[in-house]
């Protein structure tokens, strides 16, 4: 079973033009755009920033819920990787992950931060957790 990181964004037309974008699952994620394309582009950016901050704070990452009339939005690839690794690591400590990977605790901890891990490191971490890293272009 593959896992994805995406959240439903709601676009609300504004009387003065443009759209306000909100995420029901992440109330702090709010942005806007002059048209739908720009609003969705900005939505991906704010989603990435909010998820990255939640990871840094150790705050929960909610499961996405589908909302009628919404648009699925994905965060950046590095944020997706960090969220997926955090989900896969649930129930395992950083120390356990480090031992399974044959690496140090600081090296395993860095995997939890978006932008830090290489593909090779992510593959090793996934394998240590009994998973397989799969990438796709959509």
mmCIF file of C-alpha atoms in Angstrom:
data_model
loop_
_atom_site.group_PDB
_atom_site.id
_atom_site.type_symbol
_atom_site.label_atom_id
_atom_site.label_comp_id
_atom_site.label_asym_id
_atom_site.label_seq_id
_atom_site.Cartn_x
_atom_site.Cartn_y
_atom_site.Cartn_z
ATOM 1 C CA UNK A 1 0.000 0.000 0.000
ATOM 2 C CA UNK A 2 1.394 3.393 -0.905
ATOM 3 C CA UNK A 3 0.985 6.469 1.225
ATOM 4 C CA UNK A 4 0.676 10.011 -0.048
ATOM 5 C CA UNK A 5 0.802 13.409 1.573
ATOM 6 C CA UNK A 6 -1.894 15.712 0.277
ATOM 7 C CA UNK A 7 -4.549 17.893 1.812
ATOM 8 C CA UNK A 8 -7.826 19.327 0.648
ATOM 9 C CA UNK A 9 -7.755 23.077 -0.065
ATOM 10 C CA UNK A 10 -10.908 25.164 -0.278
ATOM 11 C CA UNK A 11 -10.914 28.136 -2.655
ATOM 12 C CA UNK A 12 -13.322 30.920 -1.837
ATOM 13 C CA UNK A 13 -13.872 33.626 -4.479
ATOM 14 C CA UNK A 14 -13.461 37.137 -3.088
ATOM 15 C CA UNK A 15 -15.740 40.066 -4.024
ATOM 16 C CA UNK A 16 -12.745 42.205 -5.009
ATOM 17 C CA UNK A 17 -11.368 39.354 -7.152
ATOM 18 C CA UNK A 18 -9.075 36.457 -6.533
ATOM 19 C CA UNK A 19 -9.435 33.572 -4.127
ATOM 20 C CA UNK A 20 -8.751 32.885 -0.472
ATOM 21 C CA UNK A 21 -7.407 29.395 0.196
ATOM 22 C CA UNK A 22 -7.908 27.515 3.449
ATOM 23 C CA UNK A 23 -7.221 23.963 4.581
ATOM 24 C CA UNK A 24 -9.885 22.422 6.849
ATOM 25 C CA UNK A 25 -7.332 20.042 8.399
ATOM 26 C CA UNK A 26 -4.714 22.761 8.978
ATOM 27 C CA UNK A 27 -6.436 25.943 10.164
ATOM 28 C CA UNK A 28 -3.201 27.942 10.264
ATOM 29 C CA UNK A 29 -2.642 27.376 6.523
ATOM 30 C CA UNK A 30 -4.233 30.330 4.720
ATOM 31 C CA UNK A 31 -3.187 32.003 1.497
ATOM 32 C CA UNK A 32 -4.669 33.657 -1.581
ATOM 33 C CA UNK A 33 -4.198 34.065 -5.310
ATOM 34 C CA UNK A 34 -5.387 36.290 -8.136
ATOM 35 C CA UNK A 35 -6.692 33.283 -10.072
ATOM 36 C CA UNK A 36 -7.191 29.573 -9.436
ATOM 37 C CA UNK A 37 -3.761 28.605 -10.793
ATOM 38 C CA UNK A 38 -1.930 31.109 -8.583
ATOM 39 C CA UNK A 39 -4.115 30.226 -5.579
ATOM 40 C CA UNK A 40 -3.257 26.519 -5.908
ATOM 41 C CA UNK A 41 0.447 27.295 -6.399
ATOM 42 C CA UNK A 42 0.422 29.426 -3.239
ATOM 43 C CA UNK A 43 -1.569 26.705 -1.469
ATOM 44 C CA UNK A 44 1.231 24.187 -2.093
ATOM 45 C CA UNK A 45 3.777 26.635 -0.691
ATOM 46 C CA UNK A 46 1.825 27.432 2.485
ATOM 47 C CA UNK A 47 1.038 23.743 2.977
ATOM 48 C CA UNK A 48 4.757 22.937 2.797
ATOM 49 C CA UNK A 49 5.600 25.681 5.311
ATOM 50 C CA UNK A 50 2.884 24.663 7.792
ATOM 51 C CA UNK A 51 3.786 20.970 7.683
ATOM 52 C CA UNK A 52 7.493 21.772 8.000
ATOM 53 C CA UNK A 53 6.768 23.916 11.070
ATOM 54 C CA UNK A 54 4.594 21.218 12.624
ATOM 55 C CA UNK A 55 7.402 18.695 12.125
ATOM 56 C CA UNK A 56 9.931 21.087 13.683
ATOM 57 C CA UNK A 57 7.633 21.726 16.669
ATOM 58 C CA UNK A 58 6.811 18.053 17.123
ATOM 59 C CA UNK A 59 3.156 18.969 16.599
ATOM 60 C CA UNK A 60 0.728 16.378 15.249
ATOM 61 C CA UNK A 61 0.310 15.986 11.512
ATOM 62 C CA UNK A 62 -3.412 15.372 10.983
ATOM 63 C CA UNK A 63 -4.780 12.861 8.539
ATOM 64 C CA UNK A 64 -6.332 14.586 5.535
ATOM 65 C CA UNK A 65 -10.076 14.591 5.085
ATOM 66 C CA UNK A 66 -11.898 14.973 1.795
ATOM 67 C CA UNK A 67 -14.214 17.963 1.463
ATOM 68 C CA UNK A 68 -16.723 18.418 -1.326
ATOM 69 C CA UNK A 69 -15.649 21.114 -3.756
ATOM 70 C CA UNK A 70 -12.045 21.101 -2.548
ATOM 71 C CA UNK A 71 -8.794 20.650 -4.450
ATOM 72 C CA UNK A 72 -6.105 18.157 -3.428
ATOM 73 C CA UNK A 73 -2.777 19.920 -2.866
ATOM 74 C CA UNK A 74 0.613 18.299 -2.224
ATOM 75 C CA UNK A 75 3.470 19.915 -0.277
ATOM 76 C CA UNK A 76 7.041 19.987 -1.584
ATOM 77 C CA UNK A 77 8.784 16.647 -2.123
ATOM 78 C CA UNK A 78 11.144 17.180 0.832
ATOM 79 C CA UNK A 79 8.216 17.861 3.168
ATOM 80 C CA UNK A 80 6.359 14.835 1.800
ATOM 81 C CA UNK A 81 9.417 12.678 2.505
ATOM 82 C CA UNK A 82 9.718 13.958 6.083
ATOM 83 C CA UNK A 83 5.999 13.456 6.800
ATOM 84 C CA UNK A 84 5.991 9.962 5.309
ATOM 85 C CA UNK A 85 9.058 9.002 7.330
ATOM 86 C CA UNK A 86 7.467 10.394 10.494
ATOM 87 C CA UNK A 87 4.319 8.341 9.791
ATOM 88 C CA UNK A 88 6.341 5.184 9.134
ATOM 89 C CA UNK A 89 8.413 5.768 12.275
ATOM 90 C CA UNK A 90 5.321 5.933 14.518
ATOM 91 C CA UNK A 91 5.924 3.611 17.444
ATOM 92 C CA UNK A 92 9.696 3.598 16.902
ATOM 93 C CA UNK A 93 12.166 5.892 18.610
ATOM 94 C CA UNK A 94 14.915 7.759 16.788
ATOM 95 C CA UNK A 95 17.385 5.501 18.605
ATOM 96 C CA UNK A 96 15.674 2.387 17.239
ATOM 97 C CA UNK A 97 15.734 3.831 13.735
ATOM 98 C CA UNK A 98 19.428 4.742 14.072
ATOM 99 C CA UNK A 99 20.305 1.220 15.260
ATOM 100 C CA UNK A 100 18.309 -0.389 12.428
ATOM 101 C CA UNK A 101 20.067 1.845 9.904
ATOM 102 C CA UNK A 102 23.499 1.336 11.467
ATOM 103 C CA UNK A 103 23.958 5.072 11.910
ATOM 104 C CA UNK A 104 24.174 7.641 14.689
ATOM 105 C CA UNK A 105 21.242 9.190 16.550
ATOM 106 C CA UNK A 106 22.003 12.690 15.124
ATOM 107 C CA UNK A 107 22.074 11.265 11.582
ATOM 108 C CA UNK A 108 18.708 9.568 12.098
ATOM 109 C CA UNK A 109 17.275 12.744 13.672
ATOM 110 C CA UNK A 110 18.287 14.785 10.607
ATOM 111 C CA UNK A 111 16.098 12.520 8.473
ATOM 112 C CA UNK A 112 13.056 14.033 10.196
ATOM 113 C CA UNK A 113 13.838 17.507 8.868
ATOM 114 C CA UNK A 114 12.614 18.445 5.378
ATOM 115 C CA UNK A 115 15.359 19.148 2.898
ATOM 116 C CA UNK A 116 18.087 17.217 4.695
ATOM 117 C CA UNK A 117 17.913 13.572 3.642
ATOM 118 C CA UNK A 118 19.221 12.232 0.388
ATOM 119 C CA UNK A 119 17.304 9.652 -1.626
ATOM 120 C CA UNK A 120 19.808 7.022 -0.519
ATOM 121 C CA UNK A 121 19.270 7.909 3.155
ATOM 122 C CA UNK A 122 15.497 7.802 2.707
ATOM 123 C CA UNK A 123 15.770 4.365 1.075
ATOM 124 C CA UNK A 124 17.842 3.097 4.020
ATOM 125 C CA UNK A 125 15.402 4.558 6.553
ATOM 126 C CA UNK A 126 12.412 3.077 4.726
ATOM 127 C CA UNK A 127 14.089 -0.336 4.589
ATOM 128 C CA UNK A 128 14.932 -0.141 8.304
ATOM 129 C CA UNK A 129 11.231 0.456 8.991
ATOM 130 C CA UNK A 130 10.147 -2.411 6.735
ATOM 131 C CA UNK A 131 9.031 -0.061 3.958
ATOM 132 C CA UNK A 132 10.102 0.728 0.414
ATOM 133 C CA UNK A 133 10.645 4.242 -0.952
ATOM 134 C CA UNK A 134 8.606 4.868 -4.104
ATOM 135 C CA UNK A 135 8.764 8.104 -6.108
ATOM 136 C CA UNK A 136 6.374 9.230 -8.810
ATOM 137 C CA UNK A 137 5.819 12.172 -11.098
ATOM 138 C CA UNK A 138 2.223 13.194 -11.630
#
